[in-house]
PDB file of C-alpha atoms in Angstrom:
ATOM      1  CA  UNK O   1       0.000   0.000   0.000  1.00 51.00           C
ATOM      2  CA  UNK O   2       1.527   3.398  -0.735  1.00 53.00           C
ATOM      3  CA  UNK O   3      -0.400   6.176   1.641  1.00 53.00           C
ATOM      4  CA  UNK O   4      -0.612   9.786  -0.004  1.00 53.00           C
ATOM      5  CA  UNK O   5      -1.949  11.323   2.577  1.00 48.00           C
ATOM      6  CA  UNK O   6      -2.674  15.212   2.286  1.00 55.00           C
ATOM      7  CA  UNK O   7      -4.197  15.771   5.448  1.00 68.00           C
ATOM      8  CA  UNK O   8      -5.772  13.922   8.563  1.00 76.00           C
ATOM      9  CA  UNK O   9      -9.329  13.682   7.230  1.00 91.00           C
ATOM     10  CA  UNK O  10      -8.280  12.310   4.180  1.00 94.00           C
ATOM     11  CA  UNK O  11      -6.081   9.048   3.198  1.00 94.00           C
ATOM     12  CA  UNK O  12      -5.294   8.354  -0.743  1.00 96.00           C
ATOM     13  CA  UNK O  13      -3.945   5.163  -1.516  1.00 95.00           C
ATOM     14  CA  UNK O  14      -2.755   3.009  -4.289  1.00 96.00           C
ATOM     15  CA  UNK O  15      -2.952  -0.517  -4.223  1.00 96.00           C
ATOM     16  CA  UNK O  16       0.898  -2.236  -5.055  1.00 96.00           C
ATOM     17  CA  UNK O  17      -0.920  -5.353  -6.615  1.00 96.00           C
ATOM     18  CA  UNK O  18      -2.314  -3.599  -9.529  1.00 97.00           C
ATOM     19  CA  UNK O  19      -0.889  -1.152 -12.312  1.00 95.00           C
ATOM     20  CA  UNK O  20       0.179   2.301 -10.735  1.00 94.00           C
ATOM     21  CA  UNK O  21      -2.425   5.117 -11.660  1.00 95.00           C
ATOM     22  CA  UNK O  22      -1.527   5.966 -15.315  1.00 89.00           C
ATOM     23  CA  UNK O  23      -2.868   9.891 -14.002  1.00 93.00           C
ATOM     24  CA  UNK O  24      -3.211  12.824 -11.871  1.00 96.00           C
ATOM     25  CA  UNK O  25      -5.304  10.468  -9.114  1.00 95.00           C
ATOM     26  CA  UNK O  26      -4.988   7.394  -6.236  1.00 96.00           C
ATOM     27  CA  UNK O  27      -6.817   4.516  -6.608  1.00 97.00           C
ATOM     28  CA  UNK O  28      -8.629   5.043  -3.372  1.00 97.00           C
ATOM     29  CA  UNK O  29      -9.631   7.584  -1.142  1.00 97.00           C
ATOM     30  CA  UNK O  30     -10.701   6.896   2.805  1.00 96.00           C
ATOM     31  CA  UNK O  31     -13.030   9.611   4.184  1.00 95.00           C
ATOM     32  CA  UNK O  32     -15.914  10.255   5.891  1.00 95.00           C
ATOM     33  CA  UNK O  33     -16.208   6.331   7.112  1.00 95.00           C
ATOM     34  CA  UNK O  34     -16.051   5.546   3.279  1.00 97.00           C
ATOM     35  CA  UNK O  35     -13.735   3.927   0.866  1.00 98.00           C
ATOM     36  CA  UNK O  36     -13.954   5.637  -2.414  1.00 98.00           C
ATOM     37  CA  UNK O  37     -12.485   3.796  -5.546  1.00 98.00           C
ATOM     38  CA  UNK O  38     -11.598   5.078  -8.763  1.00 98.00           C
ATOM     39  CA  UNK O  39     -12.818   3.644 -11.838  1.00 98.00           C
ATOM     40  CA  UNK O  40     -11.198   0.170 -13.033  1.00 98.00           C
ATOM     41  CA  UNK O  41     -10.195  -0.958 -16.385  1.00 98.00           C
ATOM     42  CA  UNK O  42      -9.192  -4.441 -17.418  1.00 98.00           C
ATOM     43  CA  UNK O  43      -5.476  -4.219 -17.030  1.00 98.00           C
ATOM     44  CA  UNK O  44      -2.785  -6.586 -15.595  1.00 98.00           C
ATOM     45  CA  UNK O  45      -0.586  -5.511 -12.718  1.00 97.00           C
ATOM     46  CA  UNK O  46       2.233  -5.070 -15.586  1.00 97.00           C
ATOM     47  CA  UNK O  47      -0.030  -2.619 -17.318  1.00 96.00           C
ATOM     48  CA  UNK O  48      -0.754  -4.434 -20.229  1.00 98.00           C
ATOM     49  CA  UNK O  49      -4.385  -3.399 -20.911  1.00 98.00           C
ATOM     50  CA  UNK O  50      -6.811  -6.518 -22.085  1.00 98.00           C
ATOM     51  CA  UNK O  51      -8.068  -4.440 -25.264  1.00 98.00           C
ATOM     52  CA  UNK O  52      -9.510  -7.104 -27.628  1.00 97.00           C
ATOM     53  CA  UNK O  53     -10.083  -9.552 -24.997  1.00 98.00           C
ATOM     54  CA  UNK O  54     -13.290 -11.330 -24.755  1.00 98.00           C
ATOM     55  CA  UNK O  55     -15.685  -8.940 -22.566  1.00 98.00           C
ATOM     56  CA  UNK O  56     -15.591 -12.076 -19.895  1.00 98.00           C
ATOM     57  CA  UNK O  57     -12.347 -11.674 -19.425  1.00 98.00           C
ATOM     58  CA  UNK O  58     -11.774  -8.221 -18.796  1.00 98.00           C
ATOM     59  CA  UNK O  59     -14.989  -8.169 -16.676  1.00 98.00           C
ATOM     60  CA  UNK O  60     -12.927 -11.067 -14.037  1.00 98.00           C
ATOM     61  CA  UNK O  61      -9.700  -8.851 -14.426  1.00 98.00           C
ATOM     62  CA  UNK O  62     -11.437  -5.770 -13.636  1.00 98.00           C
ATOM     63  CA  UNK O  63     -13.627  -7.037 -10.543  1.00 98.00           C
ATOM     64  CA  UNK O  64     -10.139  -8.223  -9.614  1.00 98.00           C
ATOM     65  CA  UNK O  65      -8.540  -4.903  -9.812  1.00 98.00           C
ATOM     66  CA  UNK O  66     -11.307  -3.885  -7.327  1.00 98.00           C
ATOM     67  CA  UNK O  67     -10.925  -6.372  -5.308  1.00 98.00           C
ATOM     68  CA  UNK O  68      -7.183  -5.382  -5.112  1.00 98.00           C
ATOM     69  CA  UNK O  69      -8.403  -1.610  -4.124  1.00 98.00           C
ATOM     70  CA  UNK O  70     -10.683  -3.166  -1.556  1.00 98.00           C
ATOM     71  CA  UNK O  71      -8.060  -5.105   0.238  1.00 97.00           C
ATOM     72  CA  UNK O  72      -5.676  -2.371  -0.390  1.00 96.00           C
ATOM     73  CA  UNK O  73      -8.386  -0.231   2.242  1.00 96.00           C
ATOM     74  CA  UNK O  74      -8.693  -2.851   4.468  1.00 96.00           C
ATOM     75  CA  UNK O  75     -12.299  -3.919   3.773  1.00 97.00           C
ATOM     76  CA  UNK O  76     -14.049  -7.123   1.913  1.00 97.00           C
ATOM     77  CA  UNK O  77     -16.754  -7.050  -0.830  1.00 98.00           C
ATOM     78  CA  UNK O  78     -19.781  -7.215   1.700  1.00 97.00           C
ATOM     79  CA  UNK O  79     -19.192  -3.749   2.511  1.00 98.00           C
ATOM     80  CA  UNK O  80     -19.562  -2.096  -0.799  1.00 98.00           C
ATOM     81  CA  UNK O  81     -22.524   0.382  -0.361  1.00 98.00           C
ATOM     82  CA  UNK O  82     -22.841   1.143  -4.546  1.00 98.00           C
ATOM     83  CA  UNK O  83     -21.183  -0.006  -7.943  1.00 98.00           C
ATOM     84  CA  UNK O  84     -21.131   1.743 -11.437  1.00 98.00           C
ATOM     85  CA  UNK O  85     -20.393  -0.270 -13.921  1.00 98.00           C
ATOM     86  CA  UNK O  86     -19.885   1.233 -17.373  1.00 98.00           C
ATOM     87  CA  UNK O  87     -20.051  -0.897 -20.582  1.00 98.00           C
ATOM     88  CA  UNK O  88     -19.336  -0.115 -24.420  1.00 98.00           C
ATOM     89  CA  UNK O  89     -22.672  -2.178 -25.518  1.00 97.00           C
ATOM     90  CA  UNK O  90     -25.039  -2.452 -22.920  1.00 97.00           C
ATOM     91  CA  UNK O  91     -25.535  -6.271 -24.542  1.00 97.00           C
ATOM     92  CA  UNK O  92     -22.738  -7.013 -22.357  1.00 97.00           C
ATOM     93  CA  UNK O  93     -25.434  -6.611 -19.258  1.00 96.00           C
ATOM     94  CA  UNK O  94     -26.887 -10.323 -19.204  1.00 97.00           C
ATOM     95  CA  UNK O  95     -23.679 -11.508 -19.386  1.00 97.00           C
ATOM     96  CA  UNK O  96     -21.714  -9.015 -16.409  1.00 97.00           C
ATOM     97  CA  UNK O  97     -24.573  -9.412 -14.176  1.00 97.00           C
ATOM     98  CA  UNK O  98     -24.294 -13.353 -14.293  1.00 98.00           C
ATOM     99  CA  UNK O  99     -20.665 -12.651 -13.386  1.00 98.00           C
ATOM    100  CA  UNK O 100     -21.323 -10.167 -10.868  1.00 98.00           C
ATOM    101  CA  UNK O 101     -23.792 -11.968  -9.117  1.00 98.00           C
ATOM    102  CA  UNK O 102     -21.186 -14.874  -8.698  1.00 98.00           C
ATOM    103  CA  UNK O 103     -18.335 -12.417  -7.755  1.00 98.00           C
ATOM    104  CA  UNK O 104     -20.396 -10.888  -5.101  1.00 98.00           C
ATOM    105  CA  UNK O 105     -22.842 -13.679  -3.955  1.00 97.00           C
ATOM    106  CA  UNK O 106     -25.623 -12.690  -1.342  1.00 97.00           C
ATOM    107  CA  UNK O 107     -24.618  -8.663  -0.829  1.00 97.00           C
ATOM    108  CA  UNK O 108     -26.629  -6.354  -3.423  1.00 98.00           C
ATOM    109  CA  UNK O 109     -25.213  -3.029  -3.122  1.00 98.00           C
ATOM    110  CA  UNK O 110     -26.692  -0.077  -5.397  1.00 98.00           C
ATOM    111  CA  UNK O 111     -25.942  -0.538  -8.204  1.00 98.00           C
ATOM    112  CA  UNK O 112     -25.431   0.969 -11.711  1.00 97.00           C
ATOM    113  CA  UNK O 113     -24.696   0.200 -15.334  1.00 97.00           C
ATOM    114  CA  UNK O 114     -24.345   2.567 -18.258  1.00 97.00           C
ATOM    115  CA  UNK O 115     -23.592   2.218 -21.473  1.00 97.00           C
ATOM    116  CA  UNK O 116     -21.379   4.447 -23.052  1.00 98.00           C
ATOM    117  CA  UNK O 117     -19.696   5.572 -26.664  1.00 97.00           C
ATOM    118  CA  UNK O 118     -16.031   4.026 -25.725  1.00 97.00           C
ATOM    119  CA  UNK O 119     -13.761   3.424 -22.537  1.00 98.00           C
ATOM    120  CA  UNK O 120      -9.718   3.895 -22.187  1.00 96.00           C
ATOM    121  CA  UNK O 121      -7.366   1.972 -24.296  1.00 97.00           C
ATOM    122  CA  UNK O 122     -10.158   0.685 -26.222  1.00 97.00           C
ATOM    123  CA  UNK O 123     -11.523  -1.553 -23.637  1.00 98.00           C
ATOM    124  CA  UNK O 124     -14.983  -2.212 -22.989  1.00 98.00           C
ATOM    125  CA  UNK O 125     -15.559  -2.095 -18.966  1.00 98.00           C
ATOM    126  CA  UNK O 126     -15.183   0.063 -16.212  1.00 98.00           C
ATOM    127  CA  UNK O 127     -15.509  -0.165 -12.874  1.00 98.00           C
ATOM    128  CA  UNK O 128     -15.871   2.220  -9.627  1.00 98.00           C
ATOM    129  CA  UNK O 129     -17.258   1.481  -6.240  1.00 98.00           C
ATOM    130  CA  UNK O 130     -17.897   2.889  -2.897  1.00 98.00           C
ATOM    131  CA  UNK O 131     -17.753   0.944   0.245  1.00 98.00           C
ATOM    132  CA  UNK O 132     -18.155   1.745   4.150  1.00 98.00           C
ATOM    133  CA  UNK O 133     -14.479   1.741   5.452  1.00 95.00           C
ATOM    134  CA  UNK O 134     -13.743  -0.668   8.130  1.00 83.00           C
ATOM    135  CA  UNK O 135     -14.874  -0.077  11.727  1.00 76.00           C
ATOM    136  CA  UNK O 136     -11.287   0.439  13.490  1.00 67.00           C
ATOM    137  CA  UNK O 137     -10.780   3.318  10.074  1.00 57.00           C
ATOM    138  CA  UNK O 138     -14.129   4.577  11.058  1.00 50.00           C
ATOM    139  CA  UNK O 139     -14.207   8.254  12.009  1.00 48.00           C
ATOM    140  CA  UNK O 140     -14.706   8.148  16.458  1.00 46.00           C
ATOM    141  CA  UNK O 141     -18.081   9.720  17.503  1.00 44.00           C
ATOM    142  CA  UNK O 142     -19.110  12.552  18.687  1.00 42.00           C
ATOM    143  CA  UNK O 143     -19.091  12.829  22.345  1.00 42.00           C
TER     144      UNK O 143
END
C-alpha cells in the first residue's frame, strides 16, 4: 500500500498489486467512514491493458482490480454500499450481471450500469465502487 496522505481527514492510496495510476489520481480515497475507488479498467498488474479480450475476461480482471483496491483499504466485498459499472454495448449486461452476481454472492449493493460511446485503451468495462471503510478506520463519535 503506498499512503498519499494530504491531510488527517483524508487518506489516498494506491494498491501495489495492480498497475500504478496511469494519471493525476490514487486509486482510493478513505473519508468520511467511506472507501472511495476510482474507476477500473481491465489491465494486468504489468499494465498491459486486455483491449480485444473477450468482454468475460476483462470483466474477471477488472472485478479483480477492485478487489485489489478493496483489500488495499482494508475492507471485503460485503461492505460495498454502490457499484457503477460502465459498458461499451449495454448487450454485455446479461452476461456481467451473471458474473457479478457470482463475484459478489448474497450482498446487493446499489448498483449501476451505463452504457457508453467508448472506454480507455479501447476496452470495454469500467468499474468504480464505494464501500463503508472498516470499523477500526471509522471516524470516532461525537461525544
Amino acid at each position: 500500500m503506498n499512503t498519499l496522505a494530504r491531510n488527517d481527514d483524508i487518506r489516498c492510496l494506491n494498491s501495489q498489486d495492480i498497475t500504478r495510476p496511469a494519471g493525476h489520481y490514487s486509486h482510493i480515497c478513505v473519508a468520511a467512514g467511506q472507501v472511495f475507488i476510482s474507476g477500473q479498467l481491465p489491465i494486468l498488474p504489468d499494465g498491459t491493458a486486455l483491449t480485444g479480450k473477450s468482454f468475460h475476461q476483462q470483466a474477471t480482471r477488472t472485478l479483480a482490480n477492485l478487489d485489489a483496491c478493496l483489500a488495499c483499504a482494508g475492507v471485503t466485498r460485503d461492505r460495498l454500499l454502490q457499484v457503477r459499472i460502465y459498458v461499451t454495448d449495454i448487450k454485455y449486461w446479461p452476461q456481467f450481471n451473471d458474473l457479478y452476481a457470482s463475484w459478489i454472492g448474497d450482498h446487493r449493493p446499489a448498483r449501476a450500469v451505463a452504457s457508453v460511446p467508448e472506454l480507455h485503451f479501447g476496452l470495454d468495462i469500467e468499474i468504480e465502487a464505494i464501500a463503508l471503510s472498516a470499523p477500526e478506520n471509522a471516524p470516532a463519535a461525537a461525544p
